[in-house]
């Protein structure tokens, strides 16, 4: 039996639609990528609030303190129990006062506390910051899209 | 001058697509891996100087600051709410009561109203934020935020065993 010799041809697929789609995907992810994740900390799960809207203008002078459920605080990548933060706050106050033109009293301490952290720990943390000289505080919460705040009847009534 | 016809007349110039597609896919993988949906965050601002000079004793002030106290159960959940010695069953009631107080003509206006928030040491922070949300504003039927009390401060913390 005779087999016909087939002519060898290079099959060229049209790559244009695939490249179009790929570039569109890249553009989508580039636009949505969030580089502000340095402000977050995995140990903290923020409480949600219907009124927690992102501010219109970004706060300029701020110090972020993360407070975990067990009392671990993270400030400027330093992890320490929140009761031992005073030294680091003093250093931060001095740094803002001497090395920058900002007034440390105008600096906002942003407290990102875990939702199940004890409220008393947050109070004590604020008191420690006050003793270091800071006056402005911001309690951070997550925006609740369902806009249903914690309107649950307490057990004790 | 005569221009010679080149031999490759009519030939297709083929671009090397492989390196470009390699890079494009690497970029795509990078963005997919780093992509994370993060919920929007907002702040409740409170101004608390360490030793705030009080303008006048509370009984002489036109509108003394309201006092809110939240008590906790043993497991850190909310047990009860007390606003100026008035007991309120839920945070929603607190929100309604604050609206009544701020809305009345005889009461303090939104700018001057002040509230001091206190709570049991063990109360979970989410309940504190819930109460702060209730006193600082509400949402109307159209979803717009109506601000209530702007001056919020905490009282002096109690020790855990108190």
Coordinates of C-alpha atoms in Angstrom, one line a residue:
Chain A
X1 CA 0.0 0.0 0.0
X2 CA 1.3 3.3 -0.9
X3 CA 1.3 6.1 1.7
X4 CA 1.1 9.5 0.4
X5 CA 3.7 11.9 1.7
X6 CA 2.0 14.7 3.6
X7 CA 3.2 18.2 3.1
X8 CA 4.6 19.5 6.4
X9 CA 2.9 22.7 7.5
X10 CA 3.3 24.8 10.5
X11 CA 0.0 25.5 12.1
X12 CA -0.2 29.0 13.4
X13 CA -2.8 29.7 16.1
X14 CA -4.1 33.3 16.3
X15 CA -2.6 34.5 19.6
X16 CA -4.2 38.0 19.5
X17 CA -7.3 37.3 21.6
X18 CA -5.4 35.4 24.2
X19 CA -2.9 38.3 24.5
X20 CA -5.7 40.8 24.6
X21 CA -7.4 38.9 27.5
X22 CA -4.1 38.5 29.4
X23 CA -3.3 42.2 29.2
X24 CA -6.8 43.0 30.4
X25 CA -6.4 40.7 33.3
X26 CA -3.0 42.2 34.2
X27 CA -4.5 45.7 34.0
X28 CA -7.4 44.6 36.3
X29 CA -5.0 43.2 38.9
X30 CA -2.7 46.2 38.7
X31 CA -5.5 48.6 39.3
X32 CA -6.9 46.7 42.3
X33 CA -3.6 45.8 43.9
X34 CA -3.4 47.2 47.4
X35 CA 0.0 48.2 48.6
X36 CA -1.2 49.5 52.0
X37 CA -1.2 46.0 53.5
X38 CA 1.8 47.0 55.6
X39 CA -0.7 48.6 57.9
X40 CA -2.4 45.3 58.6
X41 CA -1.4 42.5 60.9
X42 CA -2.6 39.0 60.6
X43 CA -3.2 38.5 64.4
X44 CA -5.7 41.3 64.4
X45 CA -9.3 40.8 63.3
X46 CA -10.9 44.2 63.5
X47 CA -14.4 44.7 64.8
X48 CA -16.9 45.9 62.2
X49 CA -19.0 49.0 62.3
X50 CA -21.5 50.5 60.0
X51 CA -20.0 54.0 60.4
X52 CA -16.4 53.0 59.8
X53 CA -15.9 54.8 56.5
X54 CA -12.5 55.3 55.0
X55 CA -11.4 59.0 55.7
X56 CA -11.6 61.4 52.8
X57 CA -8.0 62.4 53.3
X58 CA -5.2 60.2 54.5
X59 CA -3.9 61.0 58.0
X60 CA -0.4 62.2 57.7
X61 CA 1.2 61.8 61.1
X62 CA 0.2 58.5 62.5
X63 CA 1.6 55.7 64.6
X64 CA -0.2 52.4 64.1
X65 CA -0.4 50.0 67.1
X66 CA -1.8 46.5 66.6
X67 CA -3.2 44.9 69.7
X68 CA -3.9 41.2 69.6
X69 CA -6.4 39.2 71.6
X70 CA -3.7 38.0 74.1
X71 CA -2.3 41.5 74.7
X72 CA 0.5 41.3 72.2
X73 CA 1.1 44.7 70.7
X74 CA 2.9 45.4 67.4
X75 CA 4.3 48.9 66.8
X76 CA 6.9 49.7 64.0
X77 CA 7.5 45.9 63.5
X78 CA 8.3 45.5 67.2
X79 CA 6.3 42.9 69.0
X80 CA 5.9 43.4 72.7
X81 CA 3.3 43.0 75.4
X82 CA 1.2 46.2 75.4
X83 CA 2.2 47.0 79.0
X84 CA 5.8 47.3 77.9
X85 CA 5.1 49.8 75.1
X86 CA 6.0 52.9 77.1
X87 CA 9.7 52.8 76.1
X88 CA 8.9 52.5 72.4
X89 CA 6.3 55.3 72.6
X90 CA 8.8 57.5 74.3
X91 CA 11.4 56.8 71.6
X92 CA 8.7 57.5 68.9
X93 CA 7.7 60.8 70.6
X94 CA 11.3 61.9 70.8
X95 CA 11.9 60.9 67.1
X96 CA 8.9 62.9 65.9
X97 CA 9.9 65.8 68.1
X98 CA 13.5 66.0 67.1
X99 CA 13.8 64.4 63.7
X100 CA 10.7 65.8 62.0
X101 CA 9.0 69.1 61.8
X102 CA 5.8 67.6 63.1
X103 CA 4.3 68.3 66.5
X104 CA 4.2 64.9 68.3
X105 CA 1.0 66.1 70.1
X106 CA -0.7 66.3 66.7
X107 CA 0.3 62.7 65.9
X108 CA -2.6 60.3 65.8
X109 CA -2.2 56.9 67.4
X110 CA -4.2 54.5 65.4
X111 CA -5.3 51.5 67.5
X112 CA -6.0 48.4 65.6
X113 CA -7.3 46.1 68.3
X114 CA -8.6 42.6 67.8
X115 CA -12.4 42.4 68.2
X116 CA -12.2 39.9 71.0
X117 CA -9.5 41.8 72.9
X118 CA -10.5 43.0 76.3
X119 CA -11.8 46.5 76.3
X120 CA -9.8 47.3 79.4
X121 CA -6.6 46.5 77.6
X122 CA -7.4 49.1 75.0
X123 CA -8.1 51.6 77.8
X124 CA -4.8 50.8 79.4
X125 CA -3.0 51.1 76.0
X126 CA -4.6 54.6 75.6
X127 CA -3.5 55.6 79.0
X128 CA 0.1 54.4 78.3
X129 CA 0.1 56.5 75.1
X130 CA -1.2 59.5 77.1
X131 CA 1.6 59.2 79.6
X132 CA 4.0 59.3 76.7
X133 CA 2.5 62.6 75.6
X134 CA 0.2 61.6 72.8
X135 CA -3.3 63.0 72.7
X136 CA -5.1 62.0 69.5
X137 CA -6.3 58.5 69.0
X138 CA -8.2 56.7 66.3
X139 CA -9.9 53.4 66.9
X140 CA -9.9 51.5 63.7
X141 CA -12.8 49.3 62.6
X142 CA -13.8 47.5 59.5
X143 CA -16.5 48.8 57.3
X144 CA -19.6 46.6 57.7
X145 CA -21.1 46.4 54.2
X146 CA -24.3 44.9 55.5
X147 CA -24.7 48.1 57.6
X148 CA -26.1 46.1 60.5
X149 CA -24.2 47.0 63.6
X150 CA -24.2 44.8 66.6
X151 CA -27.8 45.3 67.6
X152 CA -28.0 42.1 69.5
X153 CA -30.0 41.9 72.7
X154 CA -27.6 41.3 75.6
X155 CA -28.3 38.2 77.5
X156 CA -28.6 40.0 80.8
X157 CA -31.1 42.6 79.5
Chain B
X1 CA 18.2 56.0 -9.7
X2 CA 17.1 52.4 -9.9
X3 CA 16.1 50.6 -6.7
X4 CA 16.5 46.9 -6.8
X5 CA 13.7 44.8 -5.7
X6 CA 14.8 42.7 -2.7
X7 CA 14.4 39.0 -2.8
X8 CA 12.2 38.9 0.3
X9 CA 9.4 40.9 -1.2
X10 CA 6.0 39.9 0.2
X11 CA 7.5 37.9 3.1
X12 CA 5.9 38.0 6.5
X13 CA 8.0 39.2 9.3
X14 CA 7.4 36.9 12.2
X15 CA 7.7 38.3 15.7
X16 CA 8.9 36.0 18.4
X17 CA 5.8 35.8 20.7
X18 CA 7.1 33.2 23.2
X19 CA 9.3 35.5 25.4
X20 CA 6.5 38.1 25.5
X21 CA 3.9 35.6 26.5
X22 CA 6.3 34.2 29.1
X23 CA 6.7 37.6 30.7
X24 CA 3.1 38.4 30.5
X25 CA 2.0 35.2 32.2
X26 CA 4.6 35.8 34.9
X27 CA 3.2 39.2 35.6
X28 CA -0.3 37.8 35.6
X29 CA 0.7 35.1 38.2
X30 CA 2.4 37.7 40.3
X31 CA -0.6 39.9 40.5
X32 CA -3.0 37.0 41.1
X33 CA -0.8 35.8 44.0
X34 CA -0.5 39.2 45.6
X35 CA -4.2 40.0 45.1
X36 CA -6.1 40.1 48.4
X37 CA -9.5 41.5 48.9
X38 CA -9.3 43.8 51.9
X39 CA -12.3 45.3 53.6
X40 CA -12.3 49.1 53.9
X41 CA -11.4 50.4 57.2
X42 CA -12.4 53.6 59.0
X43 CA -11.5 55.3 62.2
X44 CA -13.3 56.7 65.2
X45 CA -11.3 59.7 66.4
X46 CA -11.1 60.4 70.1
X47 CA -9.1 63.2 71.6
X48 CA -7.9 62.5 75.1
X49 CA -5.2 64.7 76.5
X50 CA -3.5 63.2 79.6
X51 CA -4.5 66.0 81.9
X52 CA -7.2 68.0 80.3
X53 CA -8.0 71.1 82.2
X54 CA -11.7 71.1 82.8
X55 CA -13.5 74.3 82.0
X56 CA -15.8 74.0 85.0
X57 CA -17.0 71.4 87.4
X58 CA -19.6 69.2 85.8
X59 CA -22.5 70.6 87.9
X60 CA -21.8 74.1 86.7
X61 CA -21.5 73.2 83.0
X62 CA -24.4 73.9 80.8
X63 CA -24.4 70.4 79.4
X64 CA -22.4 68.0 81.5
X65 CA -20.9 65.1 79.6
X66 CA -23.2 62.1 79.3
X67 CA -22.0 59.0 81.0
X68 CA -22.2 55.6 79.4
X69 CA -21.3 52.4 81.1
X70 CA -21.2 49.0 79.5
X71 CA -21.1 46.0 81.8
X72 CA -19.9 42.6 80.7
X73 CA -20.7 38.9 81.3
X74 CA -18.0 36.5 82.4
X75 CA -17.4 35.5 78.7
X76 CA -16.8 39.1 77.7
X77 CA -20.2 39.7 76.0
X78 CA -22.4 42.6 76.7
X79 CA -24.5 42.3 79.8
X80 CA -26.1 45.7 80.2
X81 CA -26.0 49.4 79.2
X82 CA -26.4 52.3 81.5
X83 CA -26.7 55.9 80.1
X84 CA -26.8 58.5 82.8
X85 CA -28.1 56.0 85.3
X86 CA -30.8 54.9 82.9
X87 CA -30.7 51.3 82.0
X88 CA -31.0 50.3 78.3
X89 CA -31.6 46.8 77.0
X90 CA -29.8 46.9 73.7
X91 CA -27.3 49.0 71.7
X92 CA -30.2 49.9 69.3
X93 CA -32.0 51.4 72.3
X94 CA -28.9 53.3 73.1
X95 CA -28.8 54.7 69.6
X96 CA -32.4 55.7 69.7
X97 CA -32.0 57.3 73.1
X98 CA -29.0 59.3 72.0
X99 CA -31.0 60.5 69.0
X100 CA -33.7 61.7 71.3
X101 CA -31.3 63.5 73.6
X102 CA -29.4 65.1 70.8
X103 CA -32.4 65.9 68.7
X104 CA -34.3 67.7 71.5
X105 CA -34.1 71.5 71.5
X106 CA -33.2 71.7 75.2
X107 CA -30.4 69.2 74.9
X108 CA -26.9 69.8 73.9
X109 CA -26.2 70.3 70.2
X110 CA -24.2 67.9 68.2
X111 CA -21.1 70.0 68.4
X112 CA -21.1 70.5 72.2
X113 CA -22.4 67.1 73.3
X114 CA -19.8 65.0 75.0
X115 CA -19.9 61.5 76.2
X116 CA -17.7 59.6 78.6
X117 CA -17.6 55.9 77.9
X118 CA -16.7 53.4 80.6
X119 CA -16.9 49.6 80.5
X120 CA -15.9 46.5 82.4
X121 CA -12.4 45.4 81.9
X122 CA -13.3 42.1 80.3
X123 CA -15.8 43.4 77.8
X124 CA -14.8 42.5 74.3
X125 CA -13.6 45.4 72.2
X126 CA -16.2 44.7 69.5
X127 CA -19.0 45.7 71.9
X128 CA -17.1 48.9 72.8
X129 CA -16.9 49.8 69.1
X130 CA -20.6 48.8 68.7
X131 CA -21.5 51.3 71.5
X132 CA -19.2 54.0 70.0
X133 CA -20.9 53.4 66.7
X134 CA -24.3 53.9 68.3
X135 CA -23.5 57.1 70.0
X136 CA -21.5 58.7 67.2
X137 CA -24.0 58.4 64.4
X138 CA -26.8 56.6 62.7
X139 CA -27.9 55.9 59.1
X140 CA -31.0 57.4 57.7
X141 CA -33.5 55.6 55.3
X142 CA -31.3 56.6 52.3
X143 CA -28.2 55.1 53.9
X144 CA -26.6 58.6 54.6
X145 CA -24.7 58.9 57.9
X146 CA -26.2 61.3 60.4
X147 CA -23.6 62.3 63.0
X148 CA -24.6 62.4 66.6
X149 CA -22.0 62.9 69.3
X150 CA -18.5 63.8 68.1
X151 CA -16.7 64.2 71.4
X152 CA -16.1 60.8 72.8
X153 CA -13.7 59.9 75.5
X154 CA -13.0 57.0 77.7
X155 CA -13.0 57.1 81.5
X156 CA -10.1 56.0 83.6
X157 CA -9.5 52.3 83.2
X158 CA -10.3 50.0 86.1
X159 CA -7.9 47.2 87.1
X160 CA -8.9 43.7 85.9
X161 CA -9.9 42.5 89.4
X162 CA -12.2 45.3 90.2

